[in-house]
Coordinates of C-alpha atoms in Angstrom, one line a residue:
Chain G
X1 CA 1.3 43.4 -32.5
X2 CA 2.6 46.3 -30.5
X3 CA 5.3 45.7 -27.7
X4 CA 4.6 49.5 -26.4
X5 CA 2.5 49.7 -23.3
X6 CA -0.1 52.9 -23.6
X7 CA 0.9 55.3 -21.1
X8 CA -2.5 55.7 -18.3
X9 CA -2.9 59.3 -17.1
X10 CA -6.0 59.1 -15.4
X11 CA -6.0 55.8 -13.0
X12 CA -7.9 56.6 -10.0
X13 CA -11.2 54.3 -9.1
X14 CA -13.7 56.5 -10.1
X15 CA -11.6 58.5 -13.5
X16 CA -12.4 57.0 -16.4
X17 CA -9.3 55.5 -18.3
X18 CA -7.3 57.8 -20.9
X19 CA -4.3 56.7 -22.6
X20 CA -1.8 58.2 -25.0
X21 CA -1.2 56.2 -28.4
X22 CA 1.2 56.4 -31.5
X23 CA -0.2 55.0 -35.0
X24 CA 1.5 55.7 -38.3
X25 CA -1.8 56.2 -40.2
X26 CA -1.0 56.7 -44.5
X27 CA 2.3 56.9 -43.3
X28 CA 2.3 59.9 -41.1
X29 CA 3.2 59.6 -37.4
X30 CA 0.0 60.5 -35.2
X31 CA 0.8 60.6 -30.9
X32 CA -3.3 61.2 -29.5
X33 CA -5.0 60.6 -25.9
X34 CA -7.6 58.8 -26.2
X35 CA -10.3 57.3 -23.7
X36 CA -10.7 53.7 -23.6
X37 CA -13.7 52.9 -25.2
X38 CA -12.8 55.1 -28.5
X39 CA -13.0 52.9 -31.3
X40 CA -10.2 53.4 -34.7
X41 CA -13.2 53.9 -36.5
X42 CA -14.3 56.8 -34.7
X43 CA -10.4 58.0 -33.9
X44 CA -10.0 58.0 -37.9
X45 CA -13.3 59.8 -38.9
X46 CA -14.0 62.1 -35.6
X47 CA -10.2 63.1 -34.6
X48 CA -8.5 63.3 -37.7
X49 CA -11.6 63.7 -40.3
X50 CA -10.3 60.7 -42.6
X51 CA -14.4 60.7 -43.3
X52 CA -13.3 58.4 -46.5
X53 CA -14.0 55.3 -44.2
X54 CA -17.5 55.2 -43.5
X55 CA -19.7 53.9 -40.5
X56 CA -22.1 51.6 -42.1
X57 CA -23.4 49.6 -39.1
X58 CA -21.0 50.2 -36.4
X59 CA -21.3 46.1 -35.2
X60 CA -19.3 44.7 -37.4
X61 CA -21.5 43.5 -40.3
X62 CA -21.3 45.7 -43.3
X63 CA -17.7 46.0 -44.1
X64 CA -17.7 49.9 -44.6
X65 CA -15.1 50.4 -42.1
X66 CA -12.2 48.2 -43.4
X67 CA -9.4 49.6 -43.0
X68 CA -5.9 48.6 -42.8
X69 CA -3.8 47.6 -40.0
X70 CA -0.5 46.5 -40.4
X71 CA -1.5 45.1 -44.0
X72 CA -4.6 43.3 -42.7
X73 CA -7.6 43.7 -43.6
X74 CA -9.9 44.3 -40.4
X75 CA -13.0 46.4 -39.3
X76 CA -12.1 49.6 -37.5
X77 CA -15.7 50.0 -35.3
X78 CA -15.3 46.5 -33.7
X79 CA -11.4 47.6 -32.3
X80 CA -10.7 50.1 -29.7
X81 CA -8.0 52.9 -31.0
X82 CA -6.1 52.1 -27.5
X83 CA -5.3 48.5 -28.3
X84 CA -3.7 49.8 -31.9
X85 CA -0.4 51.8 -30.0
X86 CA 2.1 51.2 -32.5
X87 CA 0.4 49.6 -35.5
X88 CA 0.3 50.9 -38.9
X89 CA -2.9 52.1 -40.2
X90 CA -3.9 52.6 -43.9
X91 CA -7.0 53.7 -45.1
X92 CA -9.0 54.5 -48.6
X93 CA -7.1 58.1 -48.1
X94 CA -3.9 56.2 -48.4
X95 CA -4.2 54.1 -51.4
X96 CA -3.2 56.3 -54.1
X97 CA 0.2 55.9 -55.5
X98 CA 2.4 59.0 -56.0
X99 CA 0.0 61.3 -58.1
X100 CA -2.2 58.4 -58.9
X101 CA -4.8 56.3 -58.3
X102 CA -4.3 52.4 -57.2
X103 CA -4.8 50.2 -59.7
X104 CA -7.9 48.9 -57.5
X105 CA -9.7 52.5 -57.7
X106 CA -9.1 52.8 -61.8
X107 CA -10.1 49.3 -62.1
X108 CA -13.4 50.6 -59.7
X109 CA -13.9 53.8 -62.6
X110 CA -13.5 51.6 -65.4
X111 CA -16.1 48.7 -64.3
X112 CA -18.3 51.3 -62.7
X113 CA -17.9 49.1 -59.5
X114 CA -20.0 52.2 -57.4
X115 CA -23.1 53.8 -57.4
X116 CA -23.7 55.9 -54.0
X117 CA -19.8 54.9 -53.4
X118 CA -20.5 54.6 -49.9
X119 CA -19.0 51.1 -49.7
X120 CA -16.2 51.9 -51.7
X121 CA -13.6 53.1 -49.7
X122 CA -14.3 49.4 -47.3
X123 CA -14.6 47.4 -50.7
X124 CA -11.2 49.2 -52.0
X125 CA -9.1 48.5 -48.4
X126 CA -11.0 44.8 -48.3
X127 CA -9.7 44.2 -51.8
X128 CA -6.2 45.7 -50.9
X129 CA -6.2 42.8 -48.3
X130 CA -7.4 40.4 -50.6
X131 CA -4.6 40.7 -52.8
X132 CA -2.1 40.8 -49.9
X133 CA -3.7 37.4 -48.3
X134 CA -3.3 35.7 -51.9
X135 CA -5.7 33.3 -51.1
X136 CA -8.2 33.8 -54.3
X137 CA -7.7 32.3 -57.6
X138 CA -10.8 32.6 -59.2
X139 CA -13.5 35.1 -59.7
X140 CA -15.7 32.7 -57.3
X141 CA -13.2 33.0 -54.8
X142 CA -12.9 36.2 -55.3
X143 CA -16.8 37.0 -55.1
X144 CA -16.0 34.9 -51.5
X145 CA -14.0 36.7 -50.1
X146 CA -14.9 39.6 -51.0
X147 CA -18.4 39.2 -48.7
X148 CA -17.5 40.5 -46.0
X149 CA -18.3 44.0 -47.8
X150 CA -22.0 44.5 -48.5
X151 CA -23.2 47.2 -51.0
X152 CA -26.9 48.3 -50.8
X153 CA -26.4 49.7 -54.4
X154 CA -25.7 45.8 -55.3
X155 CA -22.8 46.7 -58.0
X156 CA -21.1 43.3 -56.7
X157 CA -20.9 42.2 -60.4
X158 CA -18.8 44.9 -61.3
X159 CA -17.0 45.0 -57.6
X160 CA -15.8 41.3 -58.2
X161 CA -15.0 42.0 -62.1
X162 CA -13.1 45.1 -60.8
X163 CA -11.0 43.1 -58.0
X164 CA -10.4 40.3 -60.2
X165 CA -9.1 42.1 -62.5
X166 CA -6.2 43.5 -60.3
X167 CA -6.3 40.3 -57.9
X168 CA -5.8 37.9 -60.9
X169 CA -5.5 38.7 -64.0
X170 CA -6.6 41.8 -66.9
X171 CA -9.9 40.9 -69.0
X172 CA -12.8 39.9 -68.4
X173 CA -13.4 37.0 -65.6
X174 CA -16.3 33.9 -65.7
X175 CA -17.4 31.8 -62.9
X176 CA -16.6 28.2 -63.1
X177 CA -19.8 27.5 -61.6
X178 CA -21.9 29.0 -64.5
X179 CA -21.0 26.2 -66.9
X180 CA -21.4 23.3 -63.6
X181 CA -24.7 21.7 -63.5
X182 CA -25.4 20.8 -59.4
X183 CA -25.2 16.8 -59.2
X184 CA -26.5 15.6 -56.3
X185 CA -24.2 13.2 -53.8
X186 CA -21.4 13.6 -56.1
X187 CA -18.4 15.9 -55.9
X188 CA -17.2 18.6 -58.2
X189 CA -13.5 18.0 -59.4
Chain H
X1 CA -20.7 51.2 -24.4
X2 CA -20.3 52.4 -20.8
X3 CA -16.8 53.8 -19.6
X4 CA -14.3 51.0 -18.7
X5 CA -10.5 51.0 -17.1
X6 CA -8.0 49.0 -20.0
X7 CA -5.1 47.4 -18.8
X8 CA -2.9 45.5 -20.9
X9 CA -1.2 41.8 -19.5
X10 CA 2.0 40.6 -21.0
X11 CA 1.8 37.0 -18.8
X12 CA -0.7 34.9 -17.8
X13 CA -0.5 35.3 -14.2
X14 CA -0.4 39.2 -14.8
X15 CA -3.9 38.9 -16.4
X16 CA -5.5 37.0 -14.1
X17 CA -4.1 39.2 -11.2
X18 CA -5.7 42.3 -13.7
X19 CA -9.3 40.3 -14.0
X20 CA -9.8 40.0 -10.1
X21 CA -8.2 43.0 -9.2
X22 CA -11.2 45.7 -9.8
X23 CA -11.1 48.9 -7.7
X24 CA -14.2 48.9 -5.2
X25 CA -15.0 52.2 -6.4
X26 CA -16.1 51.0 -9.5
X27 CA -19.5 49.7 -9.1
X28 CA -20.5 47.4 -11.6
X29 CA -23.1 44.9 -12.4
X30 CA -20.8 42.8 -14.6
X31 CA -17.5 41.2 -13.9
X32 CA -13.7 42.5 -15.8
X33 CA -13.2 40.9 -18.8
X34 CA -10.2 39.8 -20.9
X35 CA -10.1 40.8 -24.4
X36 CA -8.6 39.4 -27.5
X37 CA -9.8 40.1 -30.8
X38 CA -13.0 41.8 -29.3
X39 CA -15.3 40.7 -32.5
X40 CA -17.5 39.5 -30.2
X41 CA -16.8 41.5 -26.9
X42 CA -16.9 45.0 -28.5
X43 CA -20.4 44.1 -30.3
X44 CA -22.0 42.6 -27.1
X45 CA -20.7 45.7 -25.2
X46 CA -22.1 48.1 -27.9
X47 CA -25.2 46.4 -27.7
X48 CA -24.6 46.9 -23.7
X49 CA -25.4 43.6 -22.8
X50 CA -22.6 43.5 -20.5
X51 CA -20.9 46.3 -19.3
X52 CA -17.2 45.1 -17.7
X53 CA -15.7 47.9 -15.9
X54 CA -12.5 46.7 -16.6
X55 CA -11.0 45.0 -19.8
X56 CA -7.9 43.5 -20.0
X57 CA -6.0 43.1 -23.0
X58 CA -4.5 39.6 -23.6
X59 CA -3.0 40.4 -26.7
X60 CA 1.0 40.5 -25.6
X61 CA 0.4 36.8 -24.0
X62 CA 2.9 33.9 -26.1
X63 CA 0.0 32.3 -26.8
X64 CA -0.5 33.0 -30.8
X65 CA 0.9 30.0 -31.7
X66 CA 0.0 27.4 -34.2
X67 CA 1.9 23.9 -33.3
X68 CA 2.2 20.8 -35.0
X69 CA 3.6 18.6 -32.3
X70 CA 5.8 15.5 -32.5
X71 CA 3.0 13.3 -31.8
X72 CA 1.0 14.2 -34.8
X73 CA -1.4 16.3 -32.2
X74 CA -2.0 20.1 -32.9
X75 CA -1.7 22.7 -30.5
X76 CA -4.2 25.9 -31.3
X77 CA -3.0 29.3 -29.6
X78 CA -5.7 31.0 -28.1
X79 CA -4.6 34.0 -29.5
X80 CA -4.0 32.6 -32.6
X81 CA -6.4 34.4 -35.4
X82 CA -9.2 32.1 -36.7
X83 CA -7.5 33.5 -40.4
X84 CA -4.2 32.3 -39.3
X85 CA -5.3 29.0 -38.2
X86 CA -6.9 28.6 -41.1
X87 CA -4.4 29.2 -43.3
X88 CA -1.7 27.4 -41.6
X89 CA 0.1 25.1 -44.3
X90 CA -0.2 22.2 -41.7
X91 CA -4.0 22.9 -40.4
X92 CA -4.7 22.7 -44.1
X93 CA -3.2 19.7 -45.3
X94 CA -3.9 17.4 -41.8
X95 CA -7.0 19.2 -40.4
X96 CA -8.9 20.4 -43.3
X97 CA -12.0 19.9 -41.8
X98 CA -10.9 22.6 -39.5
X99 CA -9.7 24.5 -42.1
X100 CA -12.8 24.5 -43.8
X101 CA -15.3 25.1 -40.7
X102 CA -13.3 28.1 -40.0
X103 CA -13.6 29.9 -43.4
X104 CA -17.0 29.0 -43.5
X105 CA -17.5 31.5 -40.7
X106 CA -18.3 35.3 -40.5
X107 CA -15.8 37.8 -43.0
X108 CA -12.7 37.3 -43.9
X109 CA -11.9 40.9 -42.3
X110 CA -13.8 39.0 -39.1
X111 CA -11.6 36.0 -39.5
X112 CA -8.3 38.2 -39.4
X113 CA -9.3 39.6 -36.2
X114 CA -10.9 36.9 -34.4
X115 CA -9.2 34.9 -31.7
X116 CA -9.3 31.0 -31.5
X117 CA -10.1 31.0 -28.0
X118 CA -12.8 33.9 -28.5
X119 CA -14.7 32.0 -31.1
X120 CA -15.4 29.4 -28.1
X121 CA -16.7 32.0 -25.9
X122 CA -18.6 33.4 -28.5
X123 CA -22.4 34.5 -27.8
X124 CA -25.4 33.3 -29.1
X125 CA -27.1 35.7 -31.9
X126 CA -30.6 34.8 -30.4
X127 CA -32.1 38.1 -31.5
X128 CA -33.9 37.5 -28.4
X129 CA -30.9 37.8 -26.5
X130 CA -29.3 40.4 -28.1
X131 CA -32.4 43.1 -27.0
X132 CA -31.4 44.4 -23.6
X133 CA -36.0 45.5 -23.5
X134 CA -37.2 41.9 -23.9
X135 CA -37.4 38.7 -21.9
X136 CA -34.4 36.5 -22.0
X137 CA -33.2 33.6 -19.5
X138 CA -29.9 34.1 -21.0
X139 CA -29.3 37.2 -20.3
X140 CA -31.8 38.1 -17.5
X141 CA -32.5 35.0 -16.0
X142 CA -36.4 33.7 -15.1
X143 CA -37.7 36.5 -17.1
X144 CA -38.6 33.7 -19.6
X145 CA -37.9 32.8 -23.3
X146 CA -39.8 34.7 -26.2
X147 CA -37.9 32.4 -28.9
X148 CA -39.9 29.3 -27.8
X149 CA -43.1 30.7 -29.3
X150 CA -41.9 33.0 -31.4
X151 CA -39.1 33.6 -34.3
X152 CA -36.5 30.6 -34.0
X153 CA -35.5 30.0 -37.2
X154 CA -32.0 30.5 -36.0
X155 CA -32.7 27.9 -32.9
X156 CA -32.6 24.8 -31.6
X157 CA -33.8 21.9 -32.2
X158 CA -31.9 19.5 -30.1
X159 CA -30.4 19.8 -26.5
X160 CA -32.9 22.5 -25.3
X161 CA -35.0 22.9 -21.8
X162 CA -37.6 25.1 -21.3
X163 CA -36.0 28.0 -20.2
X164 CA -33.8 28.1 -23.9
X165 CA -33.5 27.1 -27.3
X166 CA -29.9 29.4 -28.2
X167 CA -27.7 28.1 -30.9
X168 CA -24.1 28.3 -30.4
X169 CA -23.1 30.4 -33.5
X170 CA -19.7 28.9 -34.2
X171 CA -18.0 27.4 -37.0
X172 CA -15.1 26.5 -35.8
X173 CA -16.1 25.1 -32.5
X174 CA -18.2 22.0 -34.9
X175 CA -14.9 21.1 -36.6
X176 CA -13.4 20.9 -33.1
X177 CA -16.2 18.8 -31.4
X178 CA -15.9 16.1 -34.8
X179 CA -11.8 16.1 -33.9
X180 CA -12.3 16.0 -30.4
X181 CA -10.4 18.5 -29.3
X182 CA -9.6 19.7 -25.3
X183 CA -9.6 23.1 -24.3
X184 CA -6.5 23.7 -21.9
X185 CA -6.9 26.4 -19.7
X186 CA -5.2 28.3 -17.0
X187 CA -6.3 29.9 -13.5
X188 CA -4.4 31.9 -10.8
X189 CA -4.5 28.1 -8.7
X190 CA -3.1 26.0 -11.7
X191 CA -4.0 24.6 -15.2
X192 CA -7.0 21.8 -16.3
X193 CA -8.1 20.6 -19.5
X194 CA -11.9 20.4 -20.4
X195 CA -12.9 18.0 -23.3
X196 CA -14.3 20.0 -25.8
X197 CA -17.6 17.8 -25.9
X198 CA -17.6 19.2 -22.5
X199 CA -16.5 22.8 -23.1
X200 CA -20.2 24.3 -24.3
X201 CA -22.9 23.4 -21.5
X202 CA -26.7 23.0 -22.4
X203 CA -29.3 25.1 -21.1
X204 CA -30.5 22.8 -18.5
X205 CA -31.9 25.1 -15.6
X206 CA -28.8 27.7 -16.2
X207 CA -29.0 29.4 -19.6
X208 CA -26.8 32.0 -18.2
X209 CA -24.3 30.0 -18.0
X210 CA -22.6 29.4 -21.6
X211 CA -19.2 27.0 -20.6
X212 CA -17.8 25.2 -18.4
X213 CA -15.3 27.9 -18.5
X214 CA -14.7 29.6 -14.4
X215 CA -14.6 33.7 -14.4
X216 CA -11.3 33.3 -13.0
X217 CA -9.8 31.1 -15.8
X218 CA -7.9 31.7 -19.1
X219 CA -8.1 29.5 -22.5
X220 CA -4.5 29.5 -23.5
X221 CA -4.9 26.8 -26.1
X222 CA -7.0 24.0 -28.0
X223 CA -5.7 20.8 -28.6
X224 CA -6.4 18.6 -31.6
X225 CA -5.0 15.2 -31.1
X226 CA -3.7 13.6 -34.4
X227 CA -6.3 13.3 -37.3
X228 CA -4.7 12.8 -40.4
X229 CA -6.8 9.6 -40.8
X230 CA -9.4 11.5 -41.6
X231 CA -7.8 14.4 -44.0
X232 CA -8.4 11.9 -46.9
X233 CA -12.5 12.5 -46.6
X234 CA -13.3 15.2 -44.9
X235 CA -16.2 17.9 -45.4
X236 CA -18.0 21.1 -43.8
X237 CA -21.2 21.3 -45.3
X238 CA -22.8 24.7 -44.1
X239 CA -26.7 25.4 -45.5
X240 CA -27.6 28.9 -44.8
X241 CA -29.6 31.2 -46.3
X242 CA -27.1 33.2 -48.2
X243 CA -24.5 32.1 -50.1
X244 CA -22.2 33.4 -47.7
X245 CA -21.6 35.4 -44.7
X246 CA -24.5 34.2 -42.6
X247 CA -25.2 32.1 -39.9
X248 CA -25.7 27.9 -40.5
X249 CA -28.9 26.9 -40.0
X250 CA -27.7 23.8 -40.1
X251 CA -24.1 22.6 -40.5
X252 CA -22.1 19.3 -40.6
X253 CA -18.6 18.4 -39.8
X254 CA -18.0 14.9 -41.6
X255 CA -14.8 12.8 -41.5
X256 CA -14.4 9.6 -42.5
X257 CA -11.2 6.7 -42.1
X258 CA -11.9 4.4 -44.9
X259 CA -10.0 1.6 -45.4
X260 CA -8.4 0.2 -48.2
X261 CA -11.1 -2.5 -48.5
X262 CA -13.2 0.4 -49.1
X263 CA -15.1 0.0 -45.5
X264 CA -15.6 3.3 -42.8
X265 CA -12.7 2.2 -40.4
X266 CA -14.1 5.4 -38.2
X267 CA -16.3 8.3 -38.8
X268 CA -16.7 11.6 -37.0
X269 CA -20.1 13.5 -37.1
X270 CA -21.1 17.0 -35.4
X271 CA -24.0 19.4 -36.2
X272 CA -24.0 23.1 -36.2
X273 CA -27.2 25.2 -35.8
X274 CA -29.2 23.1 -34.2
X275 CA -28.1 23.0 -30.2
X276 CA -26.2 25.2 -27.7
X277 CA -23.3 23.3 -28.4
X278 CA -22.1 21.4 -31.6
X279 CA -23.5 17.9 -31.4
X280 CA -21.9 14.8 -31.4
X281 CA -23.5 11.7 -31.3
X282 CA -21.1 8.8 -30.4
X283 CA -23.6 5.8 -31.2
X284 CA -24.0 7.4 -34.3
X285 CA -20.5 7.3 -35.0
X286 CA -20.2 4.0 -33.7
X287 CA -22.7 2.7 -36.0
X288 CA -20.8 4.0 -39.1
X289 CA -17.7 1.8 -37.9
X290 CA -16.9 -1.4 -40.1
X291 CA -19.2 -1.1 -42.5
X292 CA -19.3 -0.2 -46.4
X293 CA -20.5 3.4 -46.7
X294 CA -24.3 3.8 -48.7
X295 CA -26.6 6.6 -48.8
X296 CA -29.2 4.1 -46.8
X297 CA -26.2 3.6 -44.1
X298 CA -25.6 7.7 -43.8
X299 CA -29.9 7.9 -43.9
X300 CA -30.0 5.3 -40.6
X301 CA -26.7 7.6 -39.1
X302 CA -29.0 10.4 -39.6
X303 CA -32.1 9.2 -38.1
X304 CA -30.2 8.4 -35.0
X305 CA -28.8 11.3 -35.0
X306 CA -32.0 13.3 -34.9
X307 CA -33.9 11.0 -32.7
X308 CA -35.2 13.4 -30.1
X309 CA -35.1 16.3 -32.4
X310 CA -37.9 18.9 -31.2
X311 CA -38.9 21.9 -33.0
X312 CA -39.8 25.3 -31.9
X313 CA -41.2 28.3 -32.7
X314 CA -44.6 29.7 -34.6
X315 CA -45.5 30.0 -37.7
X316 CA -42.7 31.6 -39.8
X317 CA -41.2 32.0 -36.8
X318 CA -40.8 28.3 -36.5
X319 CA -37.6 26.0 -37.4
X320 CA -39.4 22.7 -38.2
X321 CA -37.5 22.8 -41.3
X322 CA -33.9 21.9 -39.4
X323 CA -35.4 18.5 -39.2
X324 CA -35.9 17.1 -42.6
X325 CA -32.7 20.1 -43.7
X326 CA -30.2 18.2 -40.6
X327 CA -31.1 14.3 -42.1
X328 CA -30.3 15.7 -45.9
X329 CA -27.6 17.4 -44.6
X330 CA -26.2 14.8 -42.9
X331 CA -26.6 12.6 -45.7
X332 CA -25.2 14.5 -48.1
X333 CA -21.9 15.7 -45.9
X334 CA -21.3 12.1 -45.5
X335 CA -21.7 11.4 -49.0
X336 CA -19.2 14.4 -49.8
X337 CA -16.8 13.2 -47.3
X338 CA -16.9 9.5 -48.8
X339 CA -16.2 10.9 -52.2
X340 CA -13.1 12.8 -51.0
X341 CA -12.2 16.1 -49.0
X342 CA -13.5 19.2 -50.1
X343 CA -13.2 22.5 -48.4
X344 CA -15.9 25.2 -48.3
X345 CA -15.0 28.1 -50.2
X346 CA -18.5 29.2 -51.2
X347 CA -20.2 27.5 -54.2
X348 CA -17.3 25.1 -54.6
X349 CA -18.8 22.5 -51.5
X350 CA -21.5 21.3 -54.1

């Protein structure tokens, strides 16, 4: 987290607060005043029109807004742009690689993981997480946690075969449970 | 959300000189407010269901540690991320019931944002509640409780007056009850510690009034006392109706000490989505003790449990089902934890 203090400029009783932040956002240094109650979501969209991350729901329950912050994976409309002074933002602007795409967006193109692509950028920075957090070995855990993104489209299947295949490992990925009958009262190895 | 001052704290003292020290000039009919992870505090305010004219940010407090102590105890940072706690190599291999309560909960994006001593405070999702236009005692006390008569799937079914029937929402906070835990928390006059059991209050005549928790006073850590006797065979069974990322409409936290004879030396039991505050049932517990487990043990656990169990709600609207779902469920957690531990990711708790 940031050890920098936001500088106040407006402080009297009845002034509402503003403060003046720095973010490195895709890698470029950004100093802004913002008001208190500006979220990252809005900061990134309305002040610097990155419009690639979207406002889906605005309360935190859709996953369009993922975005980066110091390589977490986190929901830019429930965090205000003041409390980010210092951190390192990256969002779906930010993912390509030199003159190319990340392997996440080709592997999105070649399993036709979108149909609107509204959710895409949030499904491409949640998956960026993903991989960073290390946590999923399987296409099931994958499909897990990979929830927190919803698509309206519903192209999960080919969102999770997409991710997998960068998260894990190149081909084509099955679910353990497919092959699993449910026993009752017993547990699954 | 309305306009608000931000301040940030760096100590503990600092932040509770920041909560109380509101200019007059700002009129307000809700009280500062520290904020942490804000998952919960930036949706309620969006919602404007409270409207603190101050927040202040809690963030630089040394308080985001995870701690496994000599003793064998844990010691949960308030500002520790739920994802962190999680994740942590020791949570996972001593408390994996906690482990797995946690990422049963909310997002993963949620989880890596979300403070430990947030998801305590967190609201109920009462849809009731969360609509600034219609009757709530929660939130607008003695305007009365729509939720009773109406749509309360999502409610209670144990615990409840007749002024509320809110769920506590948390995941986390079930584990926690099972491994009674103790909240440790700080005001500007000194420190106390609340047993967690204690921590969540029922609605009584005073829905407002979620915890035990003062306006004045900080959590600054959860303590787990040593558990390990119950890593062996533990299990978070969450039935919702999605897959994932929803709400429990009932949940257990199972853990069992069995012996090498084979007999429960102690269990732990707690129940999600069905009160104001996980519930524990110590005779319940006390009944498992000393004896061989057997579904037709777990079945008379269950019954005890759910002695008292009162449904509400009309038609659709109504959450009879918890009943019959919180015996299986209890049954079948018990079973899962006798067979071994297994951690909720998804699919994989079948």
């Amino acid at each position: 987290m940031t050890a920098a203090t936001p500088k106040d400029r407006a402080t009297d009783g009845d002034a509402p607060s503003v403060h003046r932040i720095h973010v490195r956002v895709n890698g470029e240094a950004h100093t802004v005043e913002v008001a208190s109650w500006v979220t990252l979501l809005d900061l990134l969209r309305d002040r610097w029109h990155l419009t690639g991350t979207k406002k889906g729901c605005d309360h935190g329950q859709c996953g369009a807004c993922t975005v980066l912050v110091n390589g977490r994976r986190t929901l830019s409309c429930l965090q205000l742009a003041v409390m980010r002074d210092g951190a390192e933002i990256t969002t779906v602007e930010g993912l390509e690689q030199g003159d190319g795409l990340h392997p996440l967006q080709v592997a999105f193109v070649q399993h036709d993981a979108l149909q609107c692509g509204y959710c895409t950028p949030g499904q491409l920075c949640s998956a960026v997480g993903l991989i960073n957090e290390g946590q999923a070995t399987t296409l099931d855990e994958v499909r897990e946690l990979m929830s927190g993104n919803l698509c309206r489209c519903g192209a999960y299947v080919q969102i999770a075969q997409a991710v997998a295949e960068v998260a894990l490992h190149p081909g084509e990925h099955g679910s353990e449970r497919a092959s699993s009958p449910v026993v009752t009262g017993t547990v699954p190895g | 959300m309305s306009p608000f001052e931000y301040r940030q704290a760096s100590t503990a003292a600092e932040a509770l000189l920041q909560l109380g020290a509101t200019q007059q000039a700002m009129a307000s009919r809700d009280a500062p407010r520290f904020i942490a992870g804000g998952t919960n505090l930036l949706d309620l305010m969006k919602e404007n269901l409270t409207q603190p004219p101050r927040l202040v940010d809690i963030n630089a407090l040394p308080l985001d540690e995870v701690t496994l102590l000599p003793d064998g105890s844990f010691r949960l940072g308030a500002l520790a991320r739920n994802a962190d706690t999680a994740y942590h190599p020791e949570v996972r291999t001593h408390l994996p019931l906690l482990s797995a309560a946690i990422l049963a909960g909310a997002s993963p994006q949620v989880r890596n944002m979300a403070s430990n001593g947030g998801n305590l405070l967190q609201r109920t999702r009462c849809v009731y509640f969360y609509d600034a236009l219609v009757p709530c005692n929660k939130r607008a006390p003695g305007t009365g409780c729509p939720a009773r008569d109406g749509l309360a799937r999502q409610h209670a079914i144990l615990g409840t007056s007749e002024h509320c029937i809110a769920v506590h929402p948390s995941d986390m906070c079930v584990a926690l009850a099972a491994l009674d835990a103790v909240v440790q928390v700080r005001s500007a006059t000194g420190e106390r510690s609340i047993p967690f059991a204690d921590f969540h209050r029922l609605p009584g005549d005073t829905p407002e009034r979620d915890t035990e928790l003062a306006d004045d006073e900080l959590i600054e850590s959860i303590l787990v006392r040593p558990s390990r006797h119950y890593a062996a065979h533990s299990a978070y069974l969450k039935l919702r109706e999605r897959q994932s990322y929803a709400f429990a409409l009932v949940s257990v936290a199972a853990a069992l000490d069995i012996g090498v004879d084979g007999r429960i030396r102690s269990g732990r039991l707690a129940l999600g989505g069905v009160a104001s505050r996980p519930w524990r049932d110590q005779s319940a517990e006390e009944w498992l003790a000393g004896k061989p487990p057997s579904t037709s043990l777990f079945e008379d656990v269950a019954a005890l449990v759910l002695h008292g169990a009162v449904p509400h709600g009309a038609g659709p609207g109504s959450n009879a089902f918890k009943v019959p779902m919180a015996r299986r469920a209890i049954v079948r957690a018990l079973e899962t934890a006798t067979a071994g531990t297994v951690t909720n990711q998804g699919d994989k708790v079948w």
